[in-house]
PDB file of C-alpha atoms in Angstrom:
ATOM      1  CA  TRP A   1      25.426   3.947 -13.031  1.00 34.00           C
ATOM      2  CA  THR A   2      21.775   3.086 -12.512  1.00 46.00           C
ATOM      3  CA  PRO A   3      19.069   4.226 -14.933  1.00 46.00           C
ATOM      4  CA  VAL A   4      16.318   6.181 -13.172  1.00 50.00           C
ATOM      5  CA  PRO A   5      12.813   4.848 -13.920  1.00 52.00           C
ATOM      6  CA  ASP A   6      10.669   7.045 -16.129  1.00 52.00           C
ATOM      7  CA  ALA A   7       7.787   8.619 -14.223  1.00 50.00           C
ATOM      8  CA  THR A   8       5.484   7.964 -17.184  1.00 51.00           C
ATOM      9  CA  SER A   9       5.966   4.211 -16.743  1.00 54.00           C
ATOM     10  CA  LEU A  10       4.290   4.101 -13.316  1.00 62.00           C
ATOM     11  CA  THR A  11       1.000   5.901 -13.909  1.00 57.00           C
ATOM     12  CA  PRO A  12      -0.430   3.660 -16.696  1.00 54.00           C
ATOM     13  CA  ALA A  13       0.248   0.551 -14.595  1.00 57.00           C
ATOM     14  CA  LEU A  14      -1.481   2.078 -11.555  1.00 62.00           C
ATOM     15  CA  LYS A  15      -4.564   2.817 -13.650  1.00 56.00           C
ATOM     16  CA  LEU A  16      -4.836  -0.928 -14.151  1.00 55.00           C
ATOM     17  CA  GLY A  17      -4.089  -1.641 -10.485  1.00 63.00           C
ATOM     18  CA  LYS A  18      -0.796  -3.331 -11.351  1.00 73.00           C
ATOM     19  CA  ARG A  19       2.754  -2.974 -10.075  1.00 86.00           C
ATOM     20  CA  ALA A  20       6.082  -4.186 -11.429  1.00 83.00           C
ATOM     21  CA  ASP A  21       6.390  -6.825  -8.689  1.00 87.00           C
ATOM     22  CA  SER A  22       2.829  -8.114  -9.299  1.00 89.00           C
ATOM     23  CA  ARG A  23       1.489  -6.647  -6.051  1.00 92.00           C
ATOM     24  CA  LYS A  24      -1.831  -4.904  -5.754  1.00 92.00           C
ATOM     25  CA  VAL A  25      -1.642  -1.167  -5.081  1.00 93.00           C
ATOM     26  CA  GLU A  26      -2.558  -1.646  -1.400  1.00 93.00           C
ATOM     27  CA  GLU A  27      -0.468  -4.783  -0.796  1.00 95.00           C
ATOM     28  CA  LEU A  28       2.547  -5.054   1.507  1.00 96.00           C
ATOM     29  CA  ARG A  29       5.736  -6.755   0.374  1.00 96.00           C
ATOM     30  CA  PRO A  30       6.674 -10.102   2.015  1.00 95.00           C
ATOM     31  CA  TYR A  31       7.651  -9.452   5.641  1.00 96.00           C
ATOM     32  CA  ARG A  32      10.173 -11.373   7.739  1.00 96.00           C
ATOM     33  CA  LEU A  33      10.841 -10.863  11.451  1.00 97.00           C
ATOM     34  CA  GLN A  34      13.570 -12.439  13.551  1.00 96.00           C
ATOM     35  CA  THR A  35      15.054 -11.906  17.015  1.00 96.00           C
ATOM     36  CA  GLU A  36      18.498 -12.828  18.367  1.00 93.00           C
ATOM     37  CA  ALA A  37      20.122 -11.587  15.157  1.00 94.00           C
ATOM     38  CA  VAL A  38      23.262 -10.251  16.896  1.00 95.00           C
ATOM     39  CA  GLN A  39      25.013 -12.380  19.489  1.00 91.00           C
ATOM     40  CA  ALA A  40      27.006  -9.704  21.341  1.00 91.00           C
ATOM     41  CA  ALA A  41      24.005  -7.572  22.309  1.00 96.00           C
ATOM     42  CA  SER A  42      21.431  -7.295  25.093  1.00 96.00           C
ATOM     43  CA  GLY A  43      18.764  -7.802  22.442  1.00 96.00           C
ATOM     44  CA  SER A  44      18.585  -7.702  18.667  1.00 97.00           C
ATOM     45  CA  ALA A  45      16.289  -8.134  15.695  1.00 97.00           C
ATOM     46  CA  TYR A  46      16.272  -8.506  11.932  1.00 97.00           C
ATOM     47  CA  VAL A  47      13.530  -7.210   9.627  1.00 98.00           C
ATOM     48  CA  GLU A  48      13.199  -7.932   5.947  1.00 97.00           C
ATOM     49  CA  VAL A  49      10.579  -6.160   3.820  1.00 97.00           C
ATOM     50  CA  GLY A  50      10.891  -7.377   0.264  1.00 96.00           C
ATOM     51  CA  ASN A  51      14.511  -6.605  -0.596  1.00 96.00           C
ATOM     52  CA  THR A  52      14.902  -4.089   2.243  1.00 97.00           C
ATOM     53  CA  LYS A  53      16.999  -5.600   5.027  1.00 98.00           C
ATOM     54  CA  VAL A  54      17.586  -4.030   8.450  1.00 98.00           C
ATOM     55  CA  VAL A  55      19.285  -5.287  11.633  1.00 98.00           C
ATOM     56  CA  ALA A  56      19.134  -3.663  15.079  1.00 98.00           C
ATOM     57  CA  ALA A  57      21.128  -4.252  18.263  1.00 98.00           C
ATOM     58  CA  VAL A  58      20.372  -2.977  21.781  1.00 98.00           C
ATOM     59  CA  HIS A  59      23.117  -2.472  24.349  1.00 97.00           C
ATOM     60  CA  GLY A  60      22.326  -1.734  27.963  1.00 93.00           C
ATOM     61  CA  PRO A  61      20.994  -0.509  30.170  1.00 95.00           C
ATOM     62  CA  ARG A  62      24.468   0.580  31.208  1.00 93.00           C
ATOM     63  CA  PRO A  63      25.742   3.286  33.586  1.00 92.00           C
ATOM     64  CA  ARG A  64      25.394   6.669  31.937  1.00 88.00           C
ATOM     65  CA  LEU A  65      28.591   8.620  31.326  1.00 85.00           C
ATOM     66  CA  PRO A  66      28.968  11.954  33.176  1.00 79.00           C
ATOM     67  CA  ASN A  67      28.498  14.150  30.082  1.00 77.00           C
ATOM     68  CA  GLU A  68      25.740  12.144  28.392  1.00 77.00           C
ATOM     69  CA  GLY A  69      22.254  13.565  28.030  1.00 67.00           C
ATOM     70  CA  SER A  70      20.619  16.806  29.116  1.00 60.00           C
ATOM     71  CA  VAL A  71      20.817  18.394  32.558  1.00 53.00           C
ATOM     72  CA  ASP A  72      17.526  16.743  33.585  1.00 54.00           C
ATOM     73  CA  GLN A  73      18.751  13.346  32.411  1.00 52.00           C
ATOM     74  CA  GLN A  74      21.998  13.785  34.300  1.00 53.00           C
ATOM     75  CA  ARG A  75      19.992  14.325  37.486  1.00 59.00           C
ATOM     76  CA  GLY A  76      18.637  10.817  37.463  1.00 66.00           C
ATOM     77  CA  THR A  77      16.376   9.889  34.560  1.00 79.00           C
ATOM     78  CA  GLY A  78      17.359   7.369  31.901  1.00 88.00           C
ATOM     79  CA  LEU A  79      18.734   8.132  28.470  1.00 93.00           C
ATOM     80  CA  LEU A  80      17.803   6.576  25.121  1.00 95.00           C
ATOM     81  CA  ILE A  81      20.480   6.800  22.416  1.00 96.00           C
ATOM     82  CA  CYS A  82      19.521   5.800  18.859  1.00 97.00           C
ATOM     83  CA  SER A  83      21.610   5.661  15.712  1.00 97.00           C
ATOM     84  CA  VAL A  84      20.928   4.480  12.164  1.00 97.00           C
ATOM     85  CA  ARG A  85      23.671   3.776   9.636  1.00 96.00           C
ATOM     86  CA  TYR A  86      23.311   2.814   5.987  1.00 95.00           C
ATOM     87  CA  ALA A  87      25.780   0.411   4.430  1.00 92.00           C
ATOM     88  CA  PRO A  88      27.648   2.044   1.506  1.00 87.00           C
ATOM     89  CA  PHE A  89      26.173  -0.532  -0.868  1.00 87.00           C
ATOM     90  CA  SER A  90      22.639  -0.408   0.569  1.00 90.00           C
ATOM     91  CA  SER A  91      20.947   1.542  -2.236  1.00 88.00           C
ATOM     92  CA  LYS A  92      21.336   1.562  -6.007  1.00 84.00           C
ATOM     93  CA  TYR A  93      20.112   5.166  -6.048  1.00 81.00           C
ATOM     94  CA  ARG A  94      22.602   6.456  -3.470  1.00 73.00           C
ATOM     95  CA  SER A  95      26.314   5.885  -3.097  1.00 62.00           C
ATOM     96  CA  GLY A  96      29.221   7.194  -1.062  1.00 60.00           C
ATOM     97  CA  ASN A  97      28.531   9.397   1.953  1.00 65.00           C
ATOM     98  CA  GLN A  98      25.017   8.833   3.305  1.00 78.00           C
ATOM     99  CA  ASP A  99      25.306  10.897   6.474  1.00 84.00           C
ATOM    100  CA  GLU A 100      22.255  13.056   5.703  1.00 86.00           C
ATOM    101  CA  VAL A 101      20.049  10.033   5.097  1.00 90.00           C
ATOM    102  CA  SER A 102      21.360   8.368   8.256  1.00 94.00           C
ATOM    103  CA  LYS A 103      20.726  11.532  10.252  1.00 94.00           C
ATOM    104  CA  GLY A 104      17.096  11.692   9.141  1.00 94.00           C
ATOM    105  CA  ALA A 105      16.490   8.010   9.885  1.00 96.00           C
ATOM    106  CA  THR A 106      18.145   8.363  13.296  1.00 97.00           C
ATOM    107  CA  GLY A 107      15.774  11.197  14.168  1.00 97.00           C
ATOM    108  CA  ALA A 108      12.772   9.129  13.081  1.00 97.00           C
ATOM    109  CA  VAL A 109      13.763   6.113  15.200  1.00 98.00           C
ATOM    110  CA  GLN A 110      14.598   8.327  18.195  1.00 97.00           C
ATOM    111  CA  MET A 111      11.291  10.192  18.001  1.00 97.00           C
ATOM    112  CA  ALA A 112       9.187   7.033  17.643  1.00 98.00           C
ATOM    113  CA  LEU A 113      10.883   5.098  20.452  1.00 98.00           C
ATOM    114  CA  GLU A 114      10.946   7.996  22.917  1.00 96.00           C
ATOM    115  CA  THR A 115       7.144   7.835  23.011  1.00 96.00           C
ATOM    116  CA  VAL A 116       7.139   4.237  24.285  1.00 97.00           C
ATOM    117  CA  VAL A 117      10.391   3.482  26.150  1.00 97.00           C
ATOM    118  CA  LEU A 118       9.992   3.909  29.928  1.00 96.00           C
ATOM    119  CA  VAL A 119      13.321   5.633  30.548  1.00 93.00           C
ATOM    120  CA  ASN A 120      12.209   6.554  34.088  1.00 92.00           C
ATOM    121  CA  LYS A 121      12.558   2.857  34.926  1.00 94.00           C
ATOM    122  CA  TYR A 122      16.300   3.113  34.282  1.00 94.00           C
ATOM    123  CA  PRO A 123      17.633   6.021  36.388  1.00 90.00           C
ATOM    124  CA  LYS A 124      21.201   7.126  35.722  1.00 88.00           C
ATOM    125  CA  SER A 125      21.401   4.595  32.891  1.00 92.00           C
ATOM    126  CA  ALA A 126      21.697   4.692  29.114  1.00 94.00           C
ATOM    127  CA  ILE A 127      20.112   2.387  26.552  1.00 96.00           C
ATOM    128  CA  GLU A 128      21.729   2.297  23.120  1.00 97.00           C
ATOM    129  CA  VAL A 129      19.862   1.225  19.978  1.00 98.00           C
ATOM    130  CA  HIS A 130      22.017   0.822  16.876  1.00 98.00           C
ATOM    131  CA  VAL A 131      20.365   0.089  13.528  1.00 98.00           C
ATOM    132  CA  LYS A 132      22.157  -0.927  10.333  1.00 97.00           C
ATOM    133  CA  VAL A 133      20.425  -0.773   6.945  1.00 97.00           C
ATOM    134  CA  LEU A 134      21.990  -3.548   4.900  1.00 97.00           C
ATOM    135  CA  GLU A 135      19.828  -3.006   1.833  1.00 96.00           C
ATOM    136  CA  ASP A 136      17.396  -0.189   1.069  1.00 96.00           C
ATOM    137  CA  ASP A 137      14.802  -1.041  -1.545  1.00 96.00           C
ATOM    138  CA  GLY A 138      12.312   1.458  -0.146  1.00 95.00           C
ATOM    139  CA  GLY A 139      10.800   1.872   3.312  1.00 96.00           C
ATOM    140  CA  ALA A 140      14.088   1.423   5.174  1.00 97.00           C
ATOM    141  CA  GLY A 141      13.312   4.165   7.683  1.00 97.00           C
ATOM    142  CA  MET A 142      10.020   2.593   8.742  1.00 98.00           C
ATOM    143  CA  ALA A 143      11.596  -0.871   8.798  1.00 98.00           C
ATOM    144  CA  ALA A 144      14.288   0.579  11.085  1.00 98.00           C
ATOM    145  CA  ILE A 145      11.627   1.732  13.565  1.00 98.00           C
ATOM    146  CA  THR A 146       9.954  -1.692  13.534  1.00 98.00           C
ATOM    147  CA  CYS A 147      13.289  -3.487  13.899  1.00 98.00           C
ATOM    148  CA  ALA A 148      14.439  -1.251  16.757  1.00 98.00           C
ATOM    149  CA  SER A 149      11.175  -1.780  18.655  1.00 98.00           C
ATOM    150  CA  LEU A 150      11.451  -5.549  18.258  1.00 98.00           C
ATOM    151  CA  ALA A 151      15.084  -5.471  19.435  1.00 98.00           C
ATOM    152  CA  LEU A 152      14.108  -3.496  22.555  1.00 98.00           C
ATOM    153  CA  ALA A 153      11.480  -6.098  23.413  1.00 97.00           C
ATOM    154  CA  ASN A 154      14.036  -8.850  22.844  1.00 97.00           C
ATOM    155  CA  ALA A 155      16.351  -7.039  25.289  1.00 97.00           C
ATOM    156  CA  ASN A 156      13.558  -6.953  27.922  1.00 96.00           C
ATOM    157  CA  ILE A 157      13.532  -3.159  27.975  1.00 97.00           C
ATOM    158  CA  GLU A 158      10.289  -1.891  29.528  1.00 97.00           C
ATOM    159  CA  THR A 159       8.072  -0.044  27.042  1.00 97.00           C
ATOM    160  CA  LYS A 160       4.472   1.130  26.874  1.00 96.00           C
ATOM    161  CA  ASP A 161       3.873  -0.552  23.530  1.00 97.00           C
ATOM    162  CA  MET A 162       5.353  -2.068  20.390  1.00 97.00           C
ATOM    163  CA  VAL A 163       5.907   0.177  17.369  1.00 98.00           C
ATOM    164  CA  ALA A 164       5.596  -0.648  13.663  1.00 98.00           C
ATOM    165  CA  GLY A 165       5.993   1.677  10.692  1.00 98.00           C
ATOM    166  CA  VAL A 166       5.063   1.746   7.002  1.00 98.00           C
ATOM    167  CA  SER A 167       5.116   4.112   4.017  1.00 98.00           C
ATOM    168  CA  VAL A 168       2.166   5.110   1.835  1.00 97.00           C
ATOM    169  CA  SER A 169       2.313   7.138  -1.383  1.00 96.00           C
ATOM    170  CA  ALA A 170      -0.446   9.114  -3.071  1.00 94.00           C
ATOM    171  CA  VAL A 171       0.134   9.075  -6.844  1.00 92.00           C
ATOM    172  CA  PRO A 172      -1.913  11.383  -9.090  1.00 89.00           C
ATOM    173  CA  VAL A 173      -3.642   9.471 -11.875  1.00 82.00           C
ATOM    174  CA  ALA A 174      -5.431  11.456 -14.555  1.00 70.00           C
ATOM    175  CA  ASP A 175      -9.055  10.397 -14.940  1.00 64.00           C
ATOM    176  CA  GLY A 176     -10.638  12.635 -17.540  1.00 57.00           C
ATOM    177  CA  ASP A 177     -11.660  15.965 -16.079  1.00 57.00           C
ATOM    178  CA  ASN A 178     -11.563  14.576 -12.528  1.00 63.00           C
ATOM    179  CA  PRO A 179      -7.925  13.889 -11.585  1.00 67.00           C
ATOM    180  CA  LYS A 180      -7.556  11.660  -8.566  1.00 86.00           C
ATOM    181  CA  CYS A 181      -4.839   9.866  -6.617  1.00 89.00           C
ATOM    182  CA  THR A 182      -4.112   6.174  -6.220  1.00 91.00           C
ATOM    183  CA  LEU A 183      -2.729   5.073  -2.860  1.00 94.00           C
ATOM    184  CA  LEU A 184       0.435   3.010  -3.177  1.00 95.00           C
ATOM    185  CA  LEU A 185       1.298   0.969  -0.075  1.00 96.00           C
ATOM    186  CA  ASP A 186       4.906   0.209   0.837  1.00 97.00           C
ATOM    187  CA  PRO A 187       6.534   1.572  -2.359  1.00 96.00           C
ATOM    188  CA  SER A 188       9.833   0.089  -3.506  1.00 95.00           C
ATOM    189  CA  SER A 189      12.855   2.220  -4.378  1.00 94.00           C
ATOM    190  CA  ASP A 190      12.070   1.914  -8.102  1.00 93.00           C
ATOM    191  CA  GLU A 191       8.519   3.106  -7.499  1.00 94.00           C
ATOM    192  CA  LEU A 192       9.710   6.005  -5.328  1.00 93.00           C
ATOM    193  CA  ALA A 193      12.170   7.053  -8.032  1.00 91.00           C
ATOM    194  CA  ALA A 194       9.408   6.917 -10.661  1.00 90.00           C
ATOM    195  CA  LEU A 195       6.785   8.920  -8.736  1.00 91.00           C
ATOM    196  CA  PRO A 196       5.343  11.619 -11.020  1.00 89.00           C
ATOM    197  CA  ALA A 197       5.090  15.285 -10.107  1.00 87.00           C
ATOM    198  CA  GLY A 198       2.430  16.003  -7.511  1.00 88.00           C
ATOM    199  CA  SER A 199       2.946  12.738  -5.646  1.00 92.00           C
ATOM    200  CA  SER A 200       3.325  12.590  -1.883  1.00 94.00           C
ATOM    201  CA  VAL A 201       4.787  10.051   0.545  1.00 96.00           C
ATOM    202  CA  LEU A 202       3.638   9.544   4.124  1.00 97.00           C
ATOM    203  CA  ASN A 203       5.909   7.716   6.571  1.00 97.00           C
ATOM    204  CA  VAL A 204       3.986   6.774   9.706  1.00 98.00           C
ATOM    205  CA  ALA A 205       4.518   4.558  12.743  1.00 98.00           C
ATOM    206  CA  PHE A 206       1.773   3.325  15.065  1.00 98.00           C
ATOM    207  CA  CYS A 207       1.761   1.953  18.597  1.00 98.00           C
ATOM    208  CA  HIS A 208       0.393  -1.555  18.186  1.00 97.00           C
ATOM    209  CA  ALA A 209      -1.883  -1.949  21.231  1.00 96.00           C
ATOM    210  CA  ARG A 210      -2.994   1.666  21.602  1.00 95.00           C
ATOM    211  CA  GLY A 211      -3.346   2.423  17.893  1.00 95.00           C
ATOM    212  CA  GLU A 212      -1.770   5.861  18.335  1.00 96.00           C
ATOM    213  CA  VAL A 213       0.539   7.598  15.883  1.00 97.00           C
ATOM    214  CA  CYS A 214       4.038   7.889  17.353  1.00 97.00           C
ATOM    215  CA  PHE A 215       5.805   9.168  14.251  1.00 98.00           C
ATOM    216  CA  LEU A 216       4.576  11.035  11.191  1.00 97.00           C
ATOM    217  CA  GLU A 217       6.559  12.461   8.293  1.00 96.00           C
ATOM    218  CA  SER A 218       5.453  13.590   4.855  1.00 94.00           C
ATOM    219  CA  SER A 219       7.246  14.297   1.623  1.00 91.00           C
ATOM    220  CA  GLY A 220       5.383  16.446  -0.882  1.00 90.00           C
ATOM    221  CA  VAL A 221       2.008  18.077  -0.375  1.00 87.00           C
ATOM    222  CA  VAL A 222      -0.468  15.656   1.179  1.00 85.00           C
ATOM    223  CA  SER A 223      -4.040  16.586   0.313  1.00 83.00           C
ATOM    224  CA  MET A 224      -6.454  16.554   3.244  1.00 86.00           C
ATOM    225  CA  MET A 225      -8.768  14.539   0.993  1.00 86.00           C
ATOM    226  CA  TYR A 226      -6.291  11.657   1.019  1.00 92.00           C
ATOM    227  CA  LEU A 227      -4.531  12.145   4.357  1.00 94.00           C
ATOM    228  CA  GLU A 228      -7.206  10.306   6.327  1.00 94.00           C
ATOM    229  CA  GLN A 229      -7.245   7.462   3.792  1.00 95.00           C
ATOM    230  CA  MET A 230      -3.436   7.159   3.903  1.00 96.00           C
ATOM    231  CA  LEU A 231      -3.429   7.048   7.712  1.00 97.00           C
ATOM    232  CA  ALA A 232      -6.209   4.441   7.773  1.00 97.00           C
ATOM    233  CA  LEU A 233      -4.341   2.265   5.259  1.00 97.00           C
ATOM    234  CA  ALA A 234      -1.123   2.586   7.294  1.00 97.00           C
ATOM    235  CA  ARG A 235      -2.937   1.718  10.542  1.00 97.00           C
ATOM    236  CA  ASP A 236      -4.578  -1.347   9.010  1.00 97.00           C
ATOM    237  CA  THR A 237      -1.204  -2.462   7.652  1.00 97.00           C
ATOM    238  CA  THR A 238       0.797  -2.031  10.860  1.00 97.00           C
ATOM    239  CA  ARG A 239      -1.692  -4.083  12.902  1.00 97.00           C
ATOM    240  CA  PRO A 240      -0.695  -7.447  11.362  1.00 96.00           C
ATOM    241  CA  ILE A 241       2.953  -6.371  11.495  1.00 97.00           C
ATOM    242  CA  GLY A 242       2.560  -5.787  15.229  1.00 97.00           C
ATOM    243  CA  ASN A 243       0.876  -9.167  15.613  1.00 97.00           C
ATOM    244  CA  GLY A 244       3.812 -10.723  13.793  1.00 97.00           C
ATOM    245  CA  MET A 245       6.220  -8.997  16.184  1.00 97.00           C
ATOM    246  CA  LEU A 246       4.360 -10.463  19.159  1.00 97.00           C
ATOM    247  CA  ASP A 247       4.361 -13.926  17.566  1.00 96.00           C
ATOM    248  CA  CYS A 248       8.091 -13.603  16.927  1.00 96.00           C
ATOM    249  CA  LEU A 249       8.707 -12.772  20.605  1.00 96.00           C
ATOM    250  CA  LYS A 250       6.525 -15.681  21.730  1.00 95.00           C
ATOM    251  CA  GLN A 251       8.470 -18.093  19.531  1.00 92.00           C
ATOM    252  CA  ASP A 252      11.733 -16.701  20.902  1.00 89.00           C
ATOM    253  CA  TYR A 253      10.491 -17.174  24.481  1.00 86.00           C
ATOM    254  CA  GLU A 254       9.357 -20.736  23.796  1.00 86.00           C
ATOM    255  CA  GLY A 255      12.717 -21.474  22.207  1.00 80.00           C
ATOM    256  CA  LYS A 256      14.555 -20.183  25.272  1.00 76.00           C
ATOM    257  CA  LYS A 257      12.360 -22.320  27.537  1.00 69.00           C
ATOM    258  CA  LYS A 258      13.241 -25.435  25.541  1.00 71.00           C
ATOM    259  CA  ARG A 259      16.931 -24.622  25.751  1.00 64.00           C
ATOM    260  CA  LYS A 260      16.611 -24.452  29.552  1.00 61.00           C
ATOM    261  CA  VAL A 261      15.299 -27.980  29.848  1.00 56.00           C
ATOM    262  CA  ASP A 262      18.002 -30.362  31.069  1.00 54.00           C
ATOM    263  CA  ARG A 263      18.617 -33.896  29.888  1.00 48.00           C
ATOM    264  CA  ASN A 264      16.104 -35.323  32.365  1.00 51.00           C
ATOM    265  CA  GLY A 265      13.349 -33.178  30.899  1.00 53.00           C
ATOM    266  CA  LEU A 266      13.248 -30.846  33.916  1.00 53.00           C
ATOM    267  CA  PHE A 267      12.860 -27.113  33.444  1.00 45.00           C
ATOM    268  CA  VAL A 268      15.866 -25.158  34.681  1.00 45.00           C
ATOM    269  CA  PRO A 269      14.798 -21.587  35.659  1.00 43.00           C
TER     270      PRO A 269
END
């Protein structure tokens, strides 16, 4: 049994610009990126956002099975297969069967990656992306998109761009006769559980280089007054995440180069 946070405990803190974990309202949790997280895979990655932990593995490209994909895909184009699974112990607010949550996260990852993966480069082939949520302390779906994109790059799968996602909440805060909303970046599971009535959550993923939205999902009614602000905050947040993904890949490449140097100091291609 886990006590659900009281919604009245969140609003007074937000009025003062404070959060339970000492972050500012528009501050991202500590972010960790790593490649080569799974040995038996074409490429893999690990993403940690606060206490949220996600691992992704890419297998392929491999020959596509006769009954896989649509009729058009069976005629020659490539096929991208994504799946997201939550560990039974991943969330203190959910337990047991999490098929519905996994189904929604799978759709989000599939939709975001289909906009960037160049499946036409892999005719009659299938690329599998499997994501496992080890711990969900909020934002696991967006972390899954980021992790899957990093794993694809680690597997040398051709894509148009890198993808990074983040969540933003709009929390109503009474201010006399002029009620307004406070934007809450990257909410934790406790904060999501304590959101008062009238709050909204925007899950959004951006292409890093192009700055285009490749996935957008909202929960609750998002006011047009705050939609543009929420998107701008998400865009500004995913830019450094994307830079971190590129740095992670560069470090991985440099590490592989060093491992290819023989005892005489000569590079072995």
